[in-house]
């Protein structure tokens, strides 16, 4: 018997070229655990509809369980002429239980099947992703806590702007990651809808209780429109957007690590274990993890773009084009599964040069705003204070000195308002300590921020741990079958 799930109306089999183009087992075999799971659920549907006896249903379920173990062990794998994962599962079942296995296709199509498998896969893969994001957030928070009161230069336009604390710089990345985690939670509610029972397009005549089947599989509800159910891939596009934006966040972090470690900045040092050398320049120590995080974000954006272009103008119902949703989806999940732990290790083991950061923090007249603020405190309108401070900066530049190095007379010559009292308030530690606005850079605020962020990360961990799918069997999304 042919392995193909179709063929009755054809006088000859497909050409080798078509077979080669059509085959998807290299990509979709990782859906085998999900395909077996939903096949078991479908057996229950057929039993309820009277198409399978209780004894037959039990026999099929036993064999499916055995197949599931073999898939996990890697002993059940696709044959060369299997078209897709669904073919392998049905063919194997028929090989083991004979005609009984041929009964399971009633009321089910690969169209609702593949949509169900893919949703189940996403639901099982994302808790792993979420935990990895939490790990990175915690590594950043650990560093932020340690450096909550370390003065560091703050930049806008990549020009020295105002001093900040290093802990504040590091913690900022955590807020982006927390938003990624929030988006993932939000995505989950829309992904957890079962398409099983939609059949090819019109709905199965045997699916008496799609809601029950949905719950049995761990979905929160069943489809509301069978045409939408087989053609909808919003859950793929949305997850890819979450991945792409997360990728952009990792890329921005990677960019900063790369800059921090460059000799021109030299404010951070990579641990040996988390950096690489050059094949020709013996002195090199390269931030490859940070660069790969930056580089791989391109793939993640590409993966999202692929799916959006795939869906654009696609007629409703199932179209074979949809087979192309899986490579970008799996690529994005695999990419993140590799990138996140590496970047976490890189961040956790970074060492920062406190002395150099402290020296850099006030340099480049980064305390100029403090002068203007002091003048404003003394009652000068800020726009005028800004103007006076600008002249002070020009005078310091002319003499090649820092603002605080100008003499009392030189200050007074610029403006009588630039008194020794005003100038005494212009100090690095004071500048930092004054930024006590909630969310500001003052060390006390940074410590509070770290505590609050840590508890939000911990909440997310607990929430996602509850989403661990038992059917997942501990496989990581990056693990290729
Ligand atoms: N392999 C296909 C996919 O990934 C599922 C099979 C649907 N094929 C079909 N002729 N209806 O989308």
Coordinates of C-alpha atoms and ligand atoms in Angstrom, one line a residue:
X1 CA 0.0 0.0 0.0
X2 CA 1.3 3.5 -0.9
X3 CA 2.3 5.8 2.0
X4 CA 0.3 8.6 0.3
X5 CA -2.9 9.8 1.9
X6 CA -4.5 10.3 -1.5
X7 CA -4.3 8.7 -4.9
X8 CA -7.6 6.9 -5.8
X9 CA -8.5 9.3 -8.6
X10 CA -5.0 9.4 -10.1
X11 CA -4.0 6.9 -12.8
X12 CA -0.3 7.4 -12.0
X13 CA 1.6 8.5 -9.0
X14 CA 3.2 12.0 -8.7
X15 CA 6.4 12.8 -10.6
X16 CA 9.6 12.6 -8.5
X17 CA 9.9 16.4 -8.9
X18 CA 6.5 17.0 -7.4
X19 CA 7.2 14.5 -4.6
X20 CA 10.5 16.3 -3.8
X21 CA 8.9 19.7 -3.7
X22 CA 5.9 18.5 -1.7
X23 CA 7.8 16.6 1.0
X24 CA 7.9 18.4 4.3
X25 CA 9.0 15.8 6.8
X26 CA 12.5 17.4 7.3
X27 CA 10.6 20.4 8.6
X28 CA 7.4 19.1 10.2
X29 CA 8.6 15.9 11.8
X30 CA 9.0 17.8 15.0
X31 CA 5.2 18.1 15.1
X32 CA 5.0 14.3 15.6
X33 CA 4.3 14.4 19.4
X34 CA 1.5 16.9 18.7
X35 CA 0.1 14.9 15.8
X36 CA 0.0 11.7 17.9
X37 CA -1.7 13.6 20.7
X38 CA -4.4 15.0 18.6
X39 CA -4.9 11.7 16.8
X40 CA -5.6 10.2 20.3
X41 CA -8.2 12.9 20.9
X42 CA -9.7 12.2 17.5
X43 CA -10.0 8.6 18.3
X44 CA -12.3 9.6 21.2
X45 CA -14.3 11.7 18.7
X46 CA -14.8 8.8 16.4
X47 CA -15.8 6.5 19.3
X48 CA -18.4 9.1 20.5
X49 CA -19.7 9.2 17.0
X50 CA -20.0 5.4 16.9
X51 CA -17.4 4.9 14.2
X52 CA -15.0 3.1 16.5
X53 CA -15.9 0.5 19.2
X54 CA -14.5 1.0 22.7
X55 CA -12.2 -1.9 22.2
X56 CA -10.9 -0.7 18.9
X57 CA -10.4 2.8 20.3
X58 CA -8.5 1.4 23.2
X59 CA -6.3 -0.7 20.8
X60 CA -5.5 2.4 18.6
X61 CA -4.8 4.5 21.7
X62 CA -2.3 1.9 23.0
X63 CA -0.4 1.8 19.7
X64 CA -0.4 5.6 19.6
X65 CA 1.2 5.7 23.0
X66 CA 3.8 3.2 22.0
X67 CA 4.5 5.3 18.8
X68 CA 4.8 8.4 21.0
X69 CA 7.5 6.7 23.1
X70 CA 9.3 5.7 19.9
X71 CA 9.2 9.2 18.5
X72 CA 10.7 10.5 21.7
X73 CA 13.4 7.8 21.6
X74 CA 14.1 8.6 17.9
X75 CA 13.4 5.0 16.8
X76 CA 10.3 6.0 14.8
X77 CA 11.3 8.3 12.0
X78 CA 9.8 9.2 8.6
X79 CA 10.5 7.0 5.6
X80 CA 11.9 8.5 2.4
X81 CA 8.6 8.5 0.6
X82 CA 6.4 9.9 3.4
X83 CA 5.0 13.2 2.4
X84 CA 4.6 14.8 5.8
X85 CA 4.3 14.1 9.5
X86 CA 0.6 13.2 9.2
X87 CA 1.4 10.6 6.6
X88 CA 4.0 9.0 8.8
X89 CA 1.7 8.7 11.8
X90 CA -1.2 7.3 9.8
X91 CA 1.0 4.9 7.8
X92 CA 2.7 3.6 10.9
X93 CA -0.6 3.2 12.6
X94 CA -2.0 1.2 9.7
X95 CA 1.1 -0.9 9.6
X96 CA 0.6 -1.8 13.2
X97 CA -3.2 -2.2 13.5
X98 CA -4.2 -2.9 9.9
X99 CA -7.5 -1.6 8.6
X100 CA -8.4 -0.3 12.0
X101 CA -5.9 2.4 11.5
X102 CA -7.5 3.3 8.2
X103 CA -10.6 4.3 10.1
X104 CA -9.1 7.3 11.9
X105 CA -9.2 9.7 8.9
X106 CA -13.0 10.0 9.1
X107 CA -14.0 13.6 9.8
X108 CA -10.5 14.9 9.9
X109 CA -8.3 16.5 7.3
X110 CA -4.7 17.4 7.3
X111 CA -6.0 21.0 7.1
X112 CA -7.4 21.0 10.6
X113 CA -4.7 18.6 11.7
X114 CA -1.7 20.7 10.8
X115 CA -3.3 23.9 12.2
X116 CA -3.9 22.0 15.5
X117 CA -0.4 20.5 15.6
X118 CA 1.2 23.9 15.0
X119 CA -0.9 25.6 17.7
X120 CA -0.1 22.8 20.2
X121 CA 3.6 23.1 19.3
X122 CA 3.6 26.9 19.9
X123 CA 1.8 26.5 23.2
X124 CA 4.4 23.9 24.3
X125 CA 7.4 25.8 23.0
X126 CA 6.7 29.2 24.5
X127 CA 7.0 28.4 28.2
X128 CA 10.6 27.4 27.5
X129 CA 11.2 30.7 25.6
X130 CA 9.6 32.7 28.5
X131 CA 11.9 31.0 31.1
X132 CA 14.9 31.9 29.0
X133 CA 13.8 35.5 28.8
X134 CA 13.4 35.5 32.6
X135 CA 16.9 34.1 32.9
X136 CA 18.4 37.0 30.9
X137 CA 16.3 39.5 32.8
X138 CA 17.6 38.1 36.1
X139 CA 21.2 38.2 34.9
X140 CA 20.8 41.9 34.1
X141 CA 19.1 42.6 37.4
X142 CA 21.9 40.9 39.3
X143 CA 24.4 43.2 37.6
X144 CA 22.1 46.2 38.1
X145 CA 21.8 45.5 41.8
X146 CA 25.6 45.3 42.2
X147 CA 26.1 48.6 40.3
X148 CA 23.1 50.5 41.4
X149 CA 25.2 53.4 42.7
X150 CA 28.1 53.3 40.2
X151 CA 28.3 56.6 38.3
X152 CA 28.4 56.1 34.6
X153 CA 28.2 58.4 31.5
X154 CA 24.6 58.7 30.1
X155 CA 24.3 59.3 26.3
X156 CA 21.8 60.8 23.9
X157 CA 22.7 61.0 20.2
X158 CA 25.7 58.9 21.4
X159 CA 27.1 62.1 22.9
X160 CA 27.7 62.5 26.6
X161 CA 24.4 63.8 28.0
X162 CA 24.1 63.4 31.8
X163 CA 25.6 61.1 34.4
X164 CA 23.5 58.1 35.3
X165 CA 24.1 55.1 37.5
X166 CA 25.3 51.9 35.8
X167 CA 22.6 49.9 37.5
X168 CA 20.0 52.1 35.8
X169 CA 21.6 51.5 32.4
X170 CA 21.6 47.8 32.9
X171 CA 18.0 47.6 34.4
X172 CA 16.5 49.5 31.4
X173 CA 16.9 46.3 29.3
X174 CA 14.8 44.4 31.7
X175 CA 11.8 46.6 31.1
X176 CA 11.9 45.8 27.4
X177 CA 12.1 42.1 28.2
X178 CA 9.2 42.4 30.6
X179 CA 7.1 43.9 27.8
X180 CA 8.2 40.9 25.6
X181 CA 6.9 38.6 28.3
X182 CA 3.6 40.5 28.6
X183 CA 3.2 40.2 24.8
X184 CA 3.8 36.5 25.0
X185 CA 1.1 36.1 27.7
X186 CA -1.3 38.1 25.6
X187 CA -0.5 36.1 22.5
X188 CA -1.2 32.9 24.3
X189 CA -4.9 33.6 24.9
X190 CA -5.4 34.0 21.1
X191 CA -3.3 30.9 20.2
X192 CA -5.1 28.6 22.6
X193 CA -8.0 28.0 20.2
X194 CA -8.4 24.5 18.8
X195 CA -9.1 24.1 15.1
X196 CA -9.7 20.3 15.5
X197 CA -13.1 19.4 14.1
X198 CA -13.0 22.0 11.4
X199 CA -12.2 19.2 8.9
X200 CA -11.0 20.3 5.5
X201 CA -13.1 23.5 5.6
X202 CA -16.8 22.8 6.3
X203 CA -16.6 21.3 9.7
X204 CA -16.6 17.6 10.6
X205 CA -19.9 15.7 10.6
X206 CA -18.6 13.5 13.4
X207 CA -17.1 16.0 15.8
X208 CA -19.9 16.1 18.3
X209 CA -18.0 18.0 21.0
X210 CA -15.1 20.2 19.6
X211 CA -15.1 22.1 22.9
X212 CA -14.5 19.0 24.9
X213 CA -11.7 17.9 22.5
X214 CA -10.2 21.3 22.7
X215 CA -10.1 21.1 26.5
X216 CA -8.7 17.6 26.4
X217 CA -5.8 18.9 24.3
X218 CA -5.1 21.8 26.6
X219 CA -6.7 24.6 24.5
X220 CA -9.0 27.0 26.2
X221 CA -11.7 26.9 23.5
X222 CA -12.6 25.6 20.1
X223 CA -12.9 27.3 16.7
X224 CA -15.9 29.5 15.9
X225 CA -15.7 29.3 12.1
X226 CA -14.3 26.2 10.4
X227 CA -13.1 28.2 7.3
X228 CA -11.2 30.6 9.5
X229 CA -9.9 27.7 11.6
X230 CA -8.0 26.0 8.8
X231 CA -6.7 29.2 7.1
X232 CA -5.8 31.4 10.1
X233 CA -2.1 31.7 10.9
X234 CA -2.4 34.9 12.9
X235 CA -1.0 33.0 15.8
X236 CA 2.2 32.3 13.8
X237 CA 2.5 35.9 12.7
X238 CA 1.9 37.3 16.2
X239 CA 4.3 34.9 17.8
X240 CA 6.9 35.9 15.2
X241 CA 6.3 39.5 15.9
X242 CA 6.9 38.9 19.6
X243 CA 10.1 37.0 18.6
X244 CA 11.2 39.7 16.2
X245 CA 10.8 42.5 18.8
X246 CA 12.5 40.4 21.4
X247 CA 15.3 39.9 18.8
X248 CA 15.5 43.7 18.4
X249 CA 15.9 44.1 22.1
X250 CA 18.6 41.4 22.2
X251 CA 20.3 43.2 19.3
X252 CA 20.3 46.6 21.1
X253 CA 21.8 44.9 24.2
X254 CA 24.3 43.2 22.0
X255 CA 25.2 46.5 20.4
X256 CA 25.8 48.1 23.9
X257 CA 28.0 45.2 25.0
X258 CA 30.0 45.5 21.9
X259 CA 30.5 49.2 22.4
X260 CA 31.3 48.8 26.1
X261 CA 34.0 46.3 25.3
X262 CA 35.6 48.4 22.5
X263 CA 38.9 49.9 23.5
X264 CA 37.5 53.3 22.8
X265 CA 35.0 52.9 25.6
X266 CA 36.7 50.1 27.6
X267 CA 34.2 50.2 30.3
X268 CA 33.5 46.4 30.3
X269 CA 35.4 43.2 29.9
X270 CA 34.1 39.9 28.7
X271 CA 34.8 36.7 30.6
X272 CA 37.1 34.3 28.6
X273 CA 34.4 31.6 28.5
X274 CA 32.0 33.9 26.8
X275 CA 34.3 35.6 24.3
X276 CA 36.3 34.5 21.3
X277 CA 39.7 35.1 19.7
X278 CA 41.0 35.8 16.3
X279 CA 42.7 33.3 14.0
X280 CA 45.3 35.8 13.0
X281 CA 45.5 38.6 15.6
X282 CA 46.7 37.0 18.9
X283 CA 45.6 39.9 21.0
X284 CA 41.9 39.9 20.0
X285 CA 39.1 39.2 22.4
X286 CA 35.9 39.5 20.5
X287 CA 32.3 39.9 21.7
X288 CA 30.9 37.3 19.3
X289 CA 27.8 36.5 21.4
X290 CA 26.8 40.1 21.5
X291 CA 27.4 40.4 17.7
X292 CA 25.5 37.2 16.9
X293 CA 22.6 38.4 19.0
X294 CA 22.6 41.6 16.9
X295 CA 23.0 39.6 13.7
X296 CA 20.4 37.0 14.4
X297 CA 17.8 39.7 15.0
X298 CA 17.9 40.1 11.2
X299 CA 16.7 36.5 10.8
X300 CA 13.9 37.0 13.3
X301 CA 12.7 40.1 11.4
X302 CA 13.0 38.1 8.2
X303 CA 11.0 35.2 9.7
X304 CA 8.2 37.6 10.6
X305 CA 8.3 39.2 7.2
X306 CA 8.2 35.8 5.4
X307 CA 4.9 34.9 7.2
X308 CA 3.3 38.3 6.6
X309 CA 4.1 38.1 2.9
X310 CA 2.9 34.5 2.8
X311 CA -0.5 35.4 4.3
X312 CA -1.0 38.6 2.3
X313 CA -3.7 38.1 -0.4
X314 CA -4.0 34.4 0.4
X315 CA -7.5 33.2 -0.2
X316 CA -9.4 31.9 2.8
X317 CA -9.7 28.2 3.6
X318 CA -6.5 26.1 3.4
X319 CA -3.9 26.8 0.8
X320 CA -0.8 24.7 0.4
X321 CA 1.3 27.9 0.7
X322 CA 0.6 27.6 4.4
X323 CA 3.1 24.8 4.6
X324 CA 5.7 27.5 4.3
X325 CA 4.7 28.9 7.7
X326 CA 6.7 26.3 9.5
X327 CA 10.4 27.0 8.5
X328 CA 10.3 30.6 9.6
X329 CA 8.4 29.8 12.8
X330 CA 10.8 27.0 13.8
X331 CA 13.8 29.1 12.8
X332 CA 12.7 31.9 15.1
X333 CA 12.1 29.7 18.1
X334 CA 15.4 27.8 17.5
X335 CA 17.3 31.0 17.0
X336 CA 16.1 32.4 20.3
X337 CA 16.6 29.1 22.1
X338 CA 20.3 29.3 21.2
X339 CA 20.8 33.1 21.5
X340 CA 19.1 33.7 24.9
X341 CA 21.2 31.3 27.1
X342 CA 24.5 32.5 25.4
X343 CA 23.6 36.2 25.9
X344 CA 22.6 35.4 29.5
X345 CA 26.0 33.9 30.2
X346 CA 27.7 36.8 28.6
X347 CA 25.8 39.3 30.6
X348 CA 26.2 37.4 33.9
X349 CA 30.0 37.3 33.6
X350 CA 30.6 40.8 32.3
X351 CA 32.9 42.8 34.5
X352 CA 32.7 46.6 34.6
X353 CA 35.5 49.1 35.1
X354 CA 34.1 51.2 38.0
X355 CA 37.0 53.7 38.0
X356 CA 36.8 54.4 34.3
X357 CA 33.1 54.8 34.4
X358 CA 33.4 57.3 37.3
X359 CA 36.0 59.3 35.4
X360 CA 33.8 59.3 32.2
X361 CA 30.6 60.2 34.0
X362 CA 31.1 63.9 34.5
X363 CA 33.4 64.4 31.5
X364 CA 32.4 66.2 28.3
X365 CA 30.7 68.8 30.5
X366 CA 28.0 66.3 31.4
X367 CA 27.3 68.3 34.6
X368 CA 26.2 71.4 32.6
X369 CA 22.6 70.7 33.2
X370 CA 23.4 70.7 37.0
X371 CA 24.7 74.3 36.7
X372 CA 21.5 75.4 34.9
X373 CA 19.4 73.6 37.5
X374 CA 21.3 75.3 40.3
X375 CA 20.7 78.7 38.7
X376 CA 17.0 77.9 38.3
X377 CA 16.9 76.9 42.0
X378 CA 18.5 80.4 42.7
X379 CA 15.5 82.0 40.9
X380 CA 16.9 82.5 37.4
X381 CA 14.4 81.6 34.6
X382 CA 15.6 78.3 33.1
X383 CA 16.0 79.6 29.6
X384 CA 18.3 82.3 30.9
X385 CA 20.1 79.8 33.1
X386 CA 20.6 77.6 30.0
X387 CA 22.1 80.6 28.1
X388 CA 24.5 81.5 31.0
X389 CA 25.6 77.8 31.3
X390 CA 26.2 77.7 27.6
X391 CA 28.7 80.5 28.0
X392 CA 30.3 78.8 30.9
X393 CA 30.8 75.6 28.7
X394 CA 32.3 77.7 25.9
X395 CA 34.7 79.4 28.4
X396 CA 35.7 76.0 29.8
X397 CA 36.2 74.7 26.3
X398 CA 38.4 77.7 25.3
X399 CA 40.7 77.0 28.3
X400 CA 40.5 73.2 27.9
X401 CA 39.3 72.7 31.4
X402 CA 36.2 71.1 33.1
X403 CA 33.4 73.3 34.3
X404 CA 34.4 73.0 38.0
X405 CA 38.0 74.0 37.2
X406 CA 37.1 77.6 36.2
X407 CA 38.0 80.1 38.9
X408 CA 35.5 82.2 40.8
X409 CA 36.6 85.2 38.9
X410 CA 36.3 83.5 35.5
X411 CA 32.8 82.4 36.5
X412 CA 31.7 85.8 37.8
X413 CA 33.0 87.3 34.5
X414 CA 30.6 85.1 32.6
X415 CA 27.7 86.0 34.9
X416 CA 27.4 87.4 38.4
X417 CA 24.9 84.6 39.1
X418 CA 27.6 82.0 38.8
X419 CA 28.6 82.3 42.5
X420 CA 30.8 79.9 44.4
X421 CA 27.6 78.6 46.1
X422 CA 26.0 77.8 42.7
X423 CA 29.1 76.2 41.4
X424 CA 29.6 74.1 44.6
X425 CA 26.3 72.4 43.9
X426 CA 27.7 71.1 40.6
X427 CA 28.9 67.7 41.7
X428 CA 28.6 64.2 40.3
X429 CA 27.3 62.4 43.4
X430 CA 24.7 65.2 44.0
X431 CA 23.6 65.0 40.4
X432 CA 22.9 61.3 40.8
X433 CA 21.4 61.5 44.3
X434 CA 18.9 64.3 43.1
X435 CA 17.3 62.1 40.4
X436 CA 14.8 60.7 42.9
X437 CA 11.8 60.8 40.6
X438 CA 10.3 57.3 40.6
X439 CA 12.1 55.6 37.7
X440 CA 15.0 58.0 38.0
X441 CA 18.7 57.2 38.1
X442 CA 19.2 58.0 41.9
X443 CA 20.8 54.9 43.5
X444 CA 17.9 54.5 45.9
X445 CA 15.4 54.6 43.1
X446 CA 17.5 52.1 41.1
X447 CA 17.5 49.7 44.0
X448 CA 13.7 49.9 44.3
X449 CA 13.4 49.5 40.6
X450 CA 15.5 46.3 40.7
X451 CA 13.4 44.9 43.5
X452 CA 10.1 45.6 41.7
X453 CA 11.4 44.3 38.4
X454 CA 12.7 41.1 40.1
X455 CA 9.3 40.4 41.5
X456 CA 7.7 40.9 38.1
X457 CA 10.1 38.5 36.6
X458 CA 9.5 36.0 39.4
X459 CA 5.7 36.3 38.7
X460 CA 6.2 35.6 35.0
X461 CA 8.3 32.5 35.9
X462 CA 5.5 31.1 38.0
X463 CA 2.9 32.0 35.5
X464 CA 4.8 30.2 32.6
X465 CA 5.8 27.3 34.8
X466 CA 2.0 26.6 35.1
X467 CA 1.9 26.5 31.3
X468 CA 4.3 23.7 30.9
X469 CA 2.6 21.2 28.7
X470 CA 3.0 17.6 30.1
X471 CA 2.8 16.3 26.5
X472 CA 5.8 18.3 25.7
X473 CA 7.9 15.7 27.5
X474 CA 10.7 18.0 28.4
X475 CA 11.8 18.6 24.8
X476 CA 13.3 22.0 24.2
X477 CA 12.1 23.9 21.1
X478 CA 15.6 23.9 19.7
X479 CA 15.9 20.1 19.9
X480 CA 15.7 18.7 16.5
X481 CA 14.1 15.3 16.1
Ligands
LIG1 N1 1.9 19.7 5.0 C1 0.8 20.6 4.9 C2 1.1 21.8 5.7 O1 2.1 21.9 6.4 C3 -0.4 20.0 5.5 C4 -1.0 19.1 4.5 C5 -2.2 19.7 3.9 N2 -2.2 19.2 2.5 C6 -3.3 19.2 1.8 N3 -3.2 18.6 0.7 N4 -4.4 19.6 2.3 O2 0.4 22.8 5.7

